Amino acid sequence: MTDVMERRGAVAKKVSMDDIAQRVGVSKNTVSLSLRGMPGINADTKAFVIRTANDMGYIYRGTSISKSSHAGHICLIVPTSSHDKQGFFAHIQVGIEQEAKKLHYSTVFYSYTESAAPFELPLCVQEGLVSGFITVGRVSENTILALQETGLPLVMIDHYLDTMPVDCVITDNILGADFAVSYLAEAGHRDIGFIGDVGAAVSF
Protein backbone atom coordinates (compact mmCIF):
# COMPACT_ATOMS: atom_id res chain seq x y z
CA MET A 1 0.00 0.00 0.00
CA THR A 2 2.84 2.37 0.88
CA ASP A 3 4.47 1.77 -2.49
CA VAL A 4 1.20 2.56 -4.27
CA MET A 5 0.77 5.79 -2.31
CA GLU A 6 4.36 6.83 -3.02
CA ARG A 7 3.98 6.12 -6.73
CA ARG A 8 0.68 8.02 -6.78
CA GLY A 9 2.34 10.98 -5.07
CA ALA A 10 5.16 10.93 -7.60
CA VAL A 11 2.66 10.99 -10.47
CA ALA A 12 0.68 13.81 -8.86
CA LYS A 13 3.71 16.07 -8.85
CA LYS A 14 4.15 15.65 -12.59
CA VAL A 15 0.52 16.20 -13.61
CA SER A 16 -0.34 19.78 -14.58
CA MET A 17 -3.53 21.59 -15.52
CA ASP A 18 -2.33 21.48 -19.13
CA ASP A 19 -2.25 17.67 -18.92
CA ILE A 20 -5.79 17.58 -17.57
CA ALA A 21 -7.00 20.05 -20.21
CA GLN A 22 -5.53 17.91 -22.96
CA ARG A 23 -7.09 14.73 -21.55
CA VAL A 24 -10.56 16.31 -21.16
CA GLY A 25 -10.41 18.37 -24.36
CA VAL A 26 -10.98 21.80 -22.80
CA SER A 27 -8.87 24.88 -22.14
CA LYS A 28 -6.53 25.26 -19.18
CA ASN A 29 -8.73 28.13 -17.97
CA THR A 30 -11.75 25.80 -17.88
CA VAL A 31 -9.78 23.30 -15.81
CA SER A 32 -8.68 26.01 -13.37
CA LEU A 33 -12.21 27.38 -12.97
CA SER A 34 -13.68 23.89 -12.54
CA LEU A 35 -11.20 22.90 -9.84
CA ARG A 36 -11.90 26.14 -7.96
CA GLY A 37 -15.65 25.66 -8.19
CA MET A 38 -16.15 28.95 -10.02
CA PRO A 39 -19.45 29.74 -11.78
CA GLY A 40 -19.86 29.82 -15.55
CA ILE A 41 -18.78 26.22 -16.25
CA ASN A 42 -21.24 23.52 -17.32
CA ALA A 43 -21.93 21.19 -14.40
CA ASP A 44 -21.15 18.04 -16.42
CA THR A 45 -17.90 19.54 -17.70
CA LYS A 46 -16.90 20.59 -14.20
CA ALA A 47 -17.60 17.12 -12.81
CA PHE A 48 -15.65 15.49 -15.66
CA VAL A 49 -12.66 17.77 -15.06
CA ILE A 50 -12.62 17.04 -11.33
CA ARG A 51 -13.00 13.28 -11.90
CA THR A 52 -10.22 13.28 -14.50
CA ALA A 53 -7.94 15.28 -12.22
CA ASN A 54 -8.49 12.78 -9.42
CA ASP A 55 -7.88 9.82 -11.73
CA MET A 56 -4.63 11.38 -12.94
CA GLY A 57 -3.47 11.95 -9.37
CA TYR A 58 -3.57 15.74 -9.57
CA ILE A 59 -3.66 17.51 -6.23
CA TYR A 60 -5.24 20.96 -6.32
CA ARG A 61 -3.87 23.04 -3.47
CA GLY A 62 -6.07 26.03 -4.16
CA THR A 63 -5.37 29.43 -2.70
CA SER A 64 -5.21 30.68 0.86
CA ILE A 65 -7.15 33.84 0.01
CA SER A 66 -10.78 33.72 1.09
CA LYS A 67 -13.65 34.86 -1.10
CA SER A 68 -14.45 37.74 1.23
CA SER A 69 -10.94 39.17 0.75
CA HIS A 70 -11.28 39.62 -3.01
CA ALA A 71 -14.86 40.90 -3.24
CA GLY A 72 -13.57 44.42 -3.90
CA HIS A 73 -11.17 43.87 -6.81
CA ILE A 74 -12.01 44.62 -10.45
CA CYS A 75 -9.80 43.50 -13.33
CA LEU A 76 -9.29 46.37 -15.80
CA ILE A 77 -8.41 44.79 -19.16
CA VAL A 78 -6.82 47.06 -21.77
CA PRO A 79 -5.38 45.85 -25.10
CA THR A 80 -2.03 47.43 -25.99
CA SER A 81 -3.66 49.05 -29.03
CA SER A 82 -5.73 51.18 -26.64
CA HIS A 83 -3.10 51.83 -24.00
CA ASP A 84 -1.85 55.36 -24.56
CA LYS A 85 -0.92 57.26 -21.40
CA GLN A 86 -1.28 60.58 -23.19
CA GLY A 87 -4.53 59.80 -24.96
CA PHE A 88 -8.23 59.25 -24.66
CA PHE A 89 -8.17 55.86 -22.92
CA ALA A 90 -5.79 57.02 -20.21
CA HIS A 91 -8.42 59.47 -18.98
CA ILE A 92 -11.03 56.70 -18.97
CA GLN A 93 -8.73 54.46 -16.96
CA VAL A 94 -8.10 57.17 -14.38
CA GLY A 95 -11.84 57.83 -14.14
CA ILE A 96 -12.60 54.15 -13.56
CA GLU A 97 -9.98 53.91 -10.82
CA GLN A 98 -11.27 57.07 -9.10
CA GLU A 99 -14.90 55.91 -9.12
CA ALA A 100 -13.93 52.40 -8.02
CA LYS A 101 -12.03 53.84 -5.07
CA LYS A 102 -15.12 55.78 -3.97
CA LEU A 103 -17.02 52.49 -3.82
CA HIS A 104 -14.16 50.78 -1.95
CA TYR A 105 -13.06 48.76 -4.97
CA SER A 106 -9.51 48.46 -6.21
CA THR A 107 -8.53 47.83 -9.83
CA VAL A 108 -6.05 45.27 -11.13
CA PHE A 109 -4.61 46.45 -14.45
CA TYR A 110 -4.01 43.85 -17.19
CA SER A 111 -2.53 44.79 -20.57
CA TYR A 112 -2.30 42.31 -23.43
CA THR A 113 -1.94 42.12 -27.21
CA GLU A 114 -4.97 41.08 -29.24
CA SER A 115 -4.26 38.13 -31.55
CA ALA A 116 -5.93 35.16 -33.19
CA ALA A 117 -4.63 32.92 -30.40
CA PRO A 118 -6.99 32.02 -27.52
CA PHE A 119 -7.15 34.72 -24.84
CA GLU A 120 -5.39 33.66 -21.65
CA LEU A 121 -7.04 34.83 -18.46
CA PRO A 122 -4.87 36.99 -16.17
CA LEU A 123 -3.30 35.13 -13.26
CA CYS A 124 -5.32 37.23 -10.81
CA VAL A 125 -8.50 35.81 -12.37
CA GLN A 126 -7.24 32.22 -12.44
CA GLU A 127 -6.48 32.50 -8.73
CA GLY A 128 -9.92 33.93 -7.94
CA LEU A 129 -8.71 37.36 -6.83
CA VAL A 130 -11.25 39.51 -8.70
CA SER A 131 -15.03 39.78 -8.79
CA GLY A 132 -15.60 41.37 -12.21
CA PHE A 133 -14.13 42.80 -15.43
CA ILE A 134 -14.06 46.13 -17.25
CA THR A 135 -12.58 46.16 -20.74
CA VAL A 136 -11.39 49.41 -22.29
CA GLY A 137 -11.16 49.88 -26.04
CA ARG A 138 -11.53 47.48 -28.91
CA VAL A 139 -11.44 43.82 -27.83
CA SER A 140 -12.20 40.74 -29.90
CA GLU A 141 -15.10 38.33 -29.63
CA ASN A 142 -12.69 35.59 -28.51
CA THR A 143 -11.57 37.72 -25.57
CA ILE A 144 -15.13 38.44 -24.49
CA LEU A 145 -16.08 34.76 -24.77
CA ALA A 146 -13.17 33.81 -22.50
CA LEU A 147 -14.22 36.42 -19.94
CA GLN A 148 -17.88 35.39 -20.06
CA GLU A 149 -16.86 31.77 -19.49
CA THR A 150 -15.79 32.72 -15.95
CA GLY A 151 -19.34 33.73 -15.03
CA LEU A 152 -18.11 37.03 -13.55
CA PRO A 153 -19.78 40.39 -14.32
CA LEU A 154 -18.42 42.18 -17.40
CA VAL A 155 -18.73 45.71 -18.78
CA MET A 156 -17.17 46.99 -22.02
CA ILE A 157 -16.05 50.62 -22.34
CA ASP A 158 -16.07 52.39 -25.73
CA HIS A 159 -16.77 49.19 -27.65
CA TYR A 160 -19.57 46.71 -28.26
CA LEU A 161 -20.27 43.58 -30.29
CA ASP A 162 -23.44 43.22 -32.35
CA THR A 163 -23.18 39.43 -32.08
CA MET A 164 -23.01 39.22 -28.28
CA PRO A 165 -25.17 40.53 -25.42
CA VAL A 166 -22.71 42.46 -23.25
CA ASP A 167 -23.24 45.52 -21.07
CA CYS A 168 -21.33 48.49 -22.47
CA VAL A 169 -20.73 52.21 -22.02
CA ILE A 170 -19.95 54.14 -25.21
CA THR A 171 -19.63 57.72 -26.36
CA ASP A 172 -22.74 59.14 -28.02
CA ASN A 173 -20.92 59.94 -31.27
CA ILE A 174 -24.18 60.18 -33.22
CA LEU A 175 -25.30 63.15 -31.14
CA GLY A 176 -21.76 64.56 -31.17
CA ALA A 177 -21.62 64.36 -34.96
CA ASP A 178 -25.02 66.06 -35.17
CA PHE A 179 -23.77 68.97 -33.05
CA ALA A 180 -20.54 69.28 -35.05
CA VAL A 181 -22.16 69.18 -38.48
CA SER A 182 -24.95 71.55 -37.41
CA TYR A 183 -22.37 74.04 -36.17
CA LEU A 184 -20.42 73.87 -39.44
CA ALA A 185 -23.57 74.08 -41.55
CA GLU A 186 -24.82 77.12 -39.65
CA ALA A 187 -21.42 78.72 -40.31
CA GLY A 188 -22.03 78.28 -44.05
CA HIS A 189 -19.88 75.22 -44.72
CA ARG A 190 -21.23 72.64 -47.17
CA ASP A 191 -18.31 70.30 -48.01
CA ILE A 192 -17.94 68.50 -44.68
CA GLY A 193 -15.82 65.37 -44.27
CA PHE A 194 -14.49 63.01 -41.64
CA ILE A 195 -10.72 62.73 -41.03
CA GLY A 196 -9.63 59.49 -39.45
CA ASP A 197 -10.01 55.72 -39.62
CA VAL A 198 -13.73 54.92 -39.72
CA GLY A 199 -12.98 51.30 -38.82
CA ALA A 200 -10.90 52.15 -35.75
CA ALA A 201 -13.92 51.98 -33.44
CA VAL A 202 -17.49 50.77 -33.78
CA SER A 203 -18.74 54.08 -32.42
CA PHE A 204 -17.25 55.93 -35.43
PDB file of C-alpha atoms in Angstrom:
ATOM      1  CA  MET A   1       0.000   0.000   0.000  1.00  0.00           C
ATOM      2  CA  THR A   2       2.836   2.374   0.881  1.00  0.00           C
ATOM      3  CA  ASP A   3       4.473   1.769  -2.495  1.00  0.00           C
ATOM      4  CA  VAL A   4       1.196   2.563  -4.270  1.00  0.00           C
ATOM      5  CA  MET A   5       0.773   5.792  -2.311  1.00  0.00           C
ATOM      6  CA  GLU A   6       4.356   6.831  -3.015  1.00  0.00           C
ATOM      7  CA  ARG A   7       3.979   6.124  -6.732  1.00  0.00           C
ATOM      8  CA  ARG A   8       0.676   8.016  -6.781  1.00  0.00           C
ATOM      9  CA  GLY A   9       2.339  10.980  -5.070  1.00  0.00           C
ATOM     10  CA  ALA A  10       5.164  10.932  -7.601  1.00  0.00           C
ATOM     11  CA  VAL A  11       2.659  10.989 -10.473  1.00  0.00           C
ATOM     12  CA  ALA A  12       0.675  13.809  -8.864  1.00  0.00           C
ATOM     13  CA  LYS A  13       3.712  16.066  -8.849  1.00  0.00           C
ATOM     14  CA  LYS A  14       4.155  15.655 -12.586  1.00  0.00           C
ATOM     15  CA  VAL A  15       0.516  16.203 -13.607  1.00  0.00           C
ATOM     16  CA  SER A  16      -0.342  19.778 -14.579  1.00  0.00           C
ATOM     17  CA  MET A  17      -3.527  21.594 -15.523  1.00  0.00           C
ATOM     18  CA  ASP A  18      -2.329  21.480 -19.130  1.00  0.00           C
ATOM     19  CA  ASP A  19      -2.248  17.675 -18.915  1.00  0.00           C
ATOM     20  CA  ILE A  20      -5.790  17.578 -17.569  1.00  0.00           C
ATOM     21  CA  ALA A  21      -7.001  20.046 -20.206  1.00  0.00           C
ATOM     22  CA  GLN A  22      -5.530  17.907 -22.964  1.00  0.00           C
ATOM     23  CA  ARG A  23      -7.094  14.729 -21.549  1.00  0.00           C
ATOM     24  CA  VAL A  24     -10.564  16.307 -21.164  1.00  0.00           C
ATOM     25  CA  GLY A  25     -10.406  18.372 -24.356  1.00  0.00           C
ATOM     26  CA  VAL A  26     -10.977  21.800 -22.801  1.00  0.00           C
ATOM     27  CA  SER A  27      -8.865  24.885 -22.141  1.00  0.00           C
ATOM     28  CA  LYS A  28      -6.531  25.262 -19.175  1.00  0.00           C
ATOM     29  CA  ASN A  29      -8.731  28.128 -17.967  1.00  0.00           C
ATOM     30  CA  THR A  30     -11.748  25.805 -17.877  1.00  0.00           C
ATOM     31  CA  VAL A  31      -9.778  23.299 -15.805  1.00  0.00           C
ATOM     32  CA  SER A  32      -8.684  26.005 -13.370  1.00  0.00           C
ATOM     33  CA  LEU A  33     -12.214  27.380 -12.974  1.00  0.00           C
ATOM     34  CA  SER A  34     -13.676  23.895 -12.537  1.00  0.00           C
ATOM     35  CA  LEU A  35     -11.204  22.899  -9.837  1.00  0.00           C
ATOM     36  CA  ARG A  36     -11.898  26.140  -7.965  1.00  0.00           C
ATOM     37  CA  GLY A  37     -15.653  25.657  -8.193  1.00  0.00           C
ATOM     38  CA  MET A  38     -16.146  28.947 -10.017  1.00  0.00           C
ATOM     39  CA  PRO A  39     -19.451  29.740 -11.779  1.00  0.00           C
ATOM     40  CA  GLY A  40     -19.862  29.822 -15.551  1.00  0.00           C
ATOM     41  CA  ILE A  41     -18.777  26.220 -16.246  1.00  0.00           C
ATOM     42  CA  ASN A  42     -21.244  23.524 -17.319  1.00  0.00           C
ATOM     43  CA  ALA A  43     -21.929  21.187 -14.398  1.00  0.00           C
ATOM     44  CA  ASP A  44     -21.154  18.042 -16.420  1.00  0.00           C
ATOM     45  CA  THR A  45     -17.905  19.542 -17.702  1.00  0.00           C
ATOM     46  CA  LYS A  46     -16.902  20.594 -14.195  1.00  0.00           C
ATOM     47  CA  ALA A  47     -17.597  17.118 -12.810  1.00  0.00           C
ATOM     48  CA  PHE A  48     -15.651  15.495 -15.661  1.00  0.00           C
ATOM     49  CA  VAL A  49     -12.664  17.773 -15.065  1.00  0.00           C
ATOM     50  CA  ILE A  50     -12.618  17.037 -11.334  1.00  0.00           C
ATOM     51  CA  ARG A  51     -13.003  13.283 -11.904  1.00  0.00           C
ATOM     52  CA  THR A  52     -10.225  13.278 -14.501  1.00  0.00           C
ATOM     53  CA  ALA A  53      -7.941  15.282 -12.223  1.00  0.00           C
ATOM     54  CA  ASN A  54      -8.493  12.778  -9.419  1.00  0.00           C
ATOM     55  CA  ASP A  55      -7.885   9.818 -11.732  1.00  0.00           C
ATOM     56  CA  MET A  56      -4.629  11.378 -12.938  1.00  0.00           C
ATOM     57  CA  GLY A  57      -3.467  11.948  -9.370  1.00  0.00           C
ATOM     58  CA  TYR A  58      -3.566  15.738  -9.571  1.00  0.00           C
ATOM     59  CA  ILE A  59      -3.662  17.514  -6.225  1.00  0.00           C
ATOM     60  CA  TYR A  60      -5.237  20.964  -6.319  1.00  0.00           C
ATOM     61  CA  ARG A  61      -3.875  23.036  -3.470  1.00  0.00           C
ATOM     62  CA  GLY A  62      -6.072  26.035  -4.161  1.00  0.00           C
ATOM     63  CA  THR A  63      -5.371  29.431  -2.696  1.00  0.00           C
ATOM     64  CA  SER A  64      -5.207  30.677   0.859  1.00  0.00           C
ATOM     65  CA  ILE A  65      -7.147  33.838   0.006  1.00  0.00           C
ATOM     66  CA  SER A  66     -10.782  33.716   1.092  1.00  0.00           C
ATOM     67  CA  LYS A  67     -13.648  34.863  -1.103  1.00  0.00           C
ATOM     68  CA  SER A  68     -14.446  37.739   1.234  1.00  0.00           C
ATOM     69  CA  SER A  69     -10.942  39.169   0.748  1.00  0.00           C
ATOM     70  CA  HIS A  70     -11.282  39.625  -3.012  1.00  0.00           C
ATOM     71  CA  ALA A  71     -14.862  40.899  -3.235  1.00  0.00           C
ATOM     72  CA  GLY A  72     -13.570  44.425  -3.898  1.00  0.00           C
ATOM     73  CA  HIS A  73     -11.172  43.872  -6.813  1.00  0.00           C
ATOM     74  CA  ILE A  74     -12.013  44.617 -10.454  1.00  0.00           C
ATOM     75  CA  CYS A  75      -9.800  43.495 -13.335  1.00  0.00           C
ATOM     76  CA  LEU A  76      -9.292  46.367 -15.796  1.00  0.00           C
ATOM     77  CA  ILE A  77      -8.415  44.795 -19.160  1.00  0.00           C
ATOM     78  CA  VAL A  78      -6.816  47.058 -21.766  1.00  0.00           C
ATOM     79  CA  PRO A  79      -5.377  45.846 -25.102  1.00  0.00           C
ATOM     80  CA  THR A  80      -2.033  47.430 -25.987  1.00  0.00           C
ATOM     81  CA  SER A  81      -3.664  49.046 -29.026  1.00  0.00           C
ATOM     82  CA  SER A  82      -5.731  51.177 -26.642  1.00  0.00           C
ATOM     83  CA  HIS A  83      -3.096  51.827 -24.002  1.00  0.00           C
ATOM     84  CA  ASP A  84      -1.853  55.364 -24.563  1.00  0.00           C
ATOM     85  CA  LYS A  85      -0.922  57.259 -21.396  1.00  0.00           C
ATOM     86  CA  GLN A  86      -1.276  60.580 -23.194  1.00  0.00           C
ATOM     87  CA  GLY A  87      -4.528  59.799 -24.955  1.00  0.00           C
ATOM     88  CA  PHE A  88      -8.233  59.252 -24.660  1.00  0.00           C
ATOM     89  CA  PHE A  89      -8.173  55.861 -22.925  1.00  0.00           C
ATOM     90  CA  ALA A  90      -5.789  57.016 -20.211  1.00  0.00           C
ATOM     91  CA  HIS A  91      -8.423  59.474 -18.983  1.00  0.00           C
ATOM     92  CA  ILE A  92     -11.029  56.698 -18.965  1.00  0.00           C
ATOM     93  CA  GLN A  93      -8.727  54.457 -16.960  1.00  0.00           C
ATOM     94  CA  VAL A  94      -8.096  57.168 -14.381  1.00  0.00           C
ATOM     95  CA  GLY A  95     -11.836  57.830 -14.144  1.00  0.00           C
ATOM     96  CA  ILE A  96     -12.601  54.151 -13.563  1.00  0.00           C
ATOM     97  CA  GLU A  97      -9.983  53.908 -10.819  1.00  0.00           C
ATOM     98  CA  GLN A  98     -11.270  57.069  -9.104  1.00  0.00           C
ATOM     99  CA  GLU A  99     -14.898  55.910  -9.124  1.00  0.00           C
ATOM    100  CA  ALA A 100     -13.931  52.403  -8.018  1.00  0.00           C
ATOM    101  CA  LYS A 101     -12.028  53.843  -5.070  1.00  0.00           C
ATOM    102  CA  LYS A 102     -15.124  55.782  -3.967  1.00  0.00           C
ATOM    103  CA  LEU A 103     -17.020  52.486  -3.823  1.00  0.00           C
ATOM    104  CA  HIS A 104     -14.157  50.778  -1.950  1.00  0.00           C
ATOM    105  CA  TYR A 105     -13.060  48.758  -4.970  1.00  0.00           C
ATOM    106  CA  SER A 106      -9.508  48.455  -6.209  1.00  0.00           C
ATOM    107  CA  THR A 107      -8.527  47.834  -9.831  1.00  0.00           C
ATOM    108  CA  VAL A 108      -6.051  45.268 -11.133  1.00  0.00           C
ATOM    109  CA  PHE A 109      -4.608  46.447 -14.455  1.00  0.00           C
ATOM    110  CA  TYR A 110      -4.008  43.854 -17.186  1.00  0.00           C
ATOM    111  CA  SER A 111      -2.527  44.791 -20.574  1.00  0.00           C
ATOM    112  CA  TYR A 112      -2.305  42.311 -23.430  1.00  0.00           C
ATOM    113  CA  THR A 113      -1.937  42.118 -27.211  1.00  0.00           C
ATOM    114  CA  GLU A 114      -4.968  41.076 -29.235  1.00  0.00           C
ATOM    115  CA  SER A 115      -4.260  38.135 -31.548  1.00  0.00           C
ATOM    116  CA  ALA A 116      -5.934  35.158 -33.186  1.00  0.00           C
ATOM    117  CA  ALA A 117      -4.626  32.917 -30.398  1.00  0.00           C
ATOM    118  CA  PRO A 118      -6.988  32.024 -27.519  1.00  0.00           C
ATOM    119  CA  PHE A 119      -7.146  34.719 -24.839  1.00  0.00           C
ATOM    120  CA  GLU A 120      -5.391  33.657 -21.649  1.00  0.00           C
ATOM    121  CA  LEU A 121      -7.036  34.833 -18.456  1.00  0.00           C
ATOM    122  CA  PRO A 122      -4.868  36.989 -16.168  1.00  0.00           C
ATOM    123  CA  LEU A 123      -3.298  35.133 -13.257  1.00  0.00           C
ATOM    124  CA  CYS A 124      -5.316  37.228 -10.807  1.00  0.00           C
ATOM    125  CA  VAL A 125      -8.496  35.811 -12.368  1.00  0.00           C
ATOM    126  CA  GLN A 126      -7.238  32.218 -12.437  1.00  0.00           C
ATOM    127  CA  GLU A 127      -6.476  32.501  -8.731  1.00  0.00           C
ATOM    128  CA  GLY A 128      -9.918  33.929  -7.941  1.00  0.00           C
ATOM    129  CA  LEU A 129      -8.714  37.363  -6.831  1.00  0.00           C
ATOM    130  CA  VAL A 130     -11.251  39.514  -8.705  1.00  0.00           C
ATOM    131  CA  SER A 131     -15.029  39.782  -8.790  1.00  0.00           C
ATOM    132  CA  GLY A 132     -15.597  41.369 -12.212  1.00  0.00           C
ATOM    133  CA  PHE A 133     -14.135  42.801 -15.430  1.00  0.00           C
ATOM    134  CA  ILE A 134     -14.059  46.126 -17.247  1.00  0.00           C
ATOM    135  CA  THR A 135     -12.577  46.155 -20.741  1.00  0.00           C
ATOM    136  CA  VAL A 136     -11.389  49.407 -22.287  1.00  0.00           C
ATOM    137  CA  GLY A 137     -11.163  49.884 -26.045  1.00  0.00           C
ATOM    138  CA  ARG A 138     -11.527  47.482 -28.910  1.00  0.00           C
ATOM    139  CA  VAL A 139     -11.437  43.822 -27.831  1.00  0.00           C
ATOM    140  CA  SER A 140     -12.199  40.736 -29.897  1.00  0.00           C
ATOM    141  CA  GLU A 141     -15.103  38.328 -29.630  1.00  0.00           C
ATOM    142  CA  ASN A 142     -12.688  35.588 -28.506  1.00  0.00           C
ATOM    143  CA  THR A 143     -11.568  37.722 -25.569  1.00  0.00           C
ATOM    144  CA  ILE A 144     -15.131  38.442 -24.490  1.00  0.00           C
ATOM    145  CA  LEU A 145     -16.082  34.762 -24.773  1.00  0.00           C
ATOM    146  CA  ALA A 146     -13.172  33.808 -22.497  1.00  0.00           C
ATOM    147  CA  LEU A 147     -14.223  36.419 -19.936  1.00  0.00           C
ATOM    148  CA  GLN A 148     -17.884  35.386 -20.061  1.00  0.00           C
ATOM    149  CA  GLU A 149     -16.856  31.772 -19.486  1.00  0.00           C
ATOM    150  CA  THR A 150     -15.787  32.715 -15.954  1.00  0.00           C
ATOM    151  CA  GLY A 151     -19.338  33.727 -15.032  1.00  0.00           C
ATOM    152  CA  LEU A 152     -18.107  37.026 -13.550  1.00  0.00           C
ATOM    153  CA  PRO A 153     -19.777  40.392 -14.321  1.00  0.00           C
ATOM    154  CA  LEU A 154     -18.418  42.183 -17.405  1.00  0.00           C
ATOM    155  CA  VAL A 155     -18.730  45.714 -18.781  1.00  0.00           C
ATOM    156  CA  MET A 156     -17.172  46.986 -22.022  1.00  0.00           C
ATOM    157  CA  ILE A 157     -16.045  50.619 -22.342  1.00  0.00           C
ATOM    158  CA  ASP A 158     -16.074  52.387 -25.734  1.00  0.00           C
ATOM    159  CA  HIS A 159     -16.770  49.186 -27.649  1.00  0.00           C
ATOM    160  CA  TYR A 160     -19.571  46.715 -28.263  1.00  0.00           C
ATOM    161  CA  LEU A 161     -20.269  43.580 -30.286  1.00  0.00           C
ATOM    162  CA  ASP A 162     -23.439  43.221 -32.353  1.00  0.00           C
ATOM    163  CA  THR A 163     -23.181  39.435 -32.083  1.00  0.00           C
ATOM    164  CA  MET A 164     -23.010  39.222 -28.283  1.00  0.00           C
ATOM    165  CA  PRO A 165     -25.171  40.532 -25.418  1.00  0.00           C
ATOM    166  CA  VAL A 166     -22.705  42.455 -23.251  1.00  0.00           C
ATOM    167  CA  ASP A 167     -23.239  45.519 -21.067  1.00  0.00           C
ATOM    168  CA  CYS A 168     -21.326  48.493 -22.468  1.00  0.00           C
ATOM    169  CA  VAL A 169     -20.730  52.206 -22.022  1.00  0.00           C
ATOM    170  CA  ILE A 170     -19.952  54.138 -25.205  1.00  0.00           C
ATOM    171  CA  THR A 171     -19.626  57.723 -26.356  1.00  0.00           C
ATOM    172  CA  ASP A 172     -22.736  59.140 -28.023  1.00  0.00           C
ATOM    173  CA  ASN A 173     -20.918  59.944 -31.272  1.00  0.00           C
ATOM    174  CA  ILE A 174     -24.178  60.185 -33.216  1.00  0.00           C
ATOM    175  CA  LEU A 175     -25.304  63.148 -31.140  1.00  0.00           C
ATOM    176  CA  GLY A 176     -21.762  64.557 -31.167  1.00  0.00           C
ATOM    177  CA  ALA A 177     -21.616  64.357 -34.961  1.00  0.00           C
ATOM    178  CA  ASP A 178     -25.015  66.063 -35.173  1.00  0.00           C
ATOM    179  CA  PHE A 179     -23.770  68.967 -33.053  1.00  0.00           C
ATOM    180  CA  ALA A 180     -20.536  69.278 -35.050  1.00  0.00           C
ATOM    181  CA  VAL A 181     -22.162  69.179 -38.484  1.00  0.00           C
ATOM    182  CA  SER A 182     -24.953  71.550 -37.412  1.00  0.00           C
ATOM    183  CA  TYR A 183     -22.368  74.036 -36.173  1.00  0.00           C
ATOM    184  CA  LEU A 184     -20.416  73.868 -39.439  1.00  0.00           C
ATOM    185  CA  ALA A 185     -23.568  74.083 -41.553  1.00  0.00           C
ATOM    186  CA  GLU A 186     -24.815  77.122 -39.646  1.00  0.00           C
ATOM    187  CA  ALA A 187     -21.416  78.715 -40.307  1.00  0.00           C
ATOM    188  CA  GLY A 188     -22.033  78.283 -44.046  1.00  0.00           C
ATOM    189  CA  HIS A 189     -19.885  75.220 -44.719  1.00  0.00           C
ATOM    190  CA  ARG A 190     -21.229  72.640 -47.173  1.00  0.00           C
ATOM    191  CA  ASP A 191     -18.312  70.298 -48.012  1.00  0.00           C
ATOM    192  CA  ILE A 192     -17.942  68.498 -44.683  1.00  0.00           C
ATOM    193  CA  GLY A 193     -15.822  65.368 -44.268  1.00  0.00           C
ATOM    194  CA  PHE A 194     -14.485  63.006 -41.645  1.00  0.00           C
ATOM    195  CA  ILE A 195     -10.724  62.735 -41.027  1.00  0.00           C
ATOM    196  CA  GLY A 196      -9.629  59.488 -39.453  1.00  0.00           C
ATOM    197  CA  ASP A 197     -10.015  55.716 -39.619  1.00  0.00           C
ATOM    198  CA  VAL A 198     -13.728  54.919 -39.723  1.00  0.00           C
ATOM    199  CA  GLY A 199     -12.982  51.303 -38.820  1.00  0.00           C
ATOM    200  CA  ALA A 200     -10.897  52.154 -35.747  1.00  0.00           C
ATOM    201  CA  ALA A 201     -13.920  51.979 -33.439  1.00  0.00           C
ATOM    202  CA  VAL A 202     -17.487  50.770 -33.778  1.00  0.00           C
ATOM    203  CA  SER A 203     -18.737  54.079 -32.416  1.00  0.00           C
ATOM    204  CA  PHE A 204     -17.251  55.931 -35.427  1.00  0.00           C
TER     205      PHE A 204
END
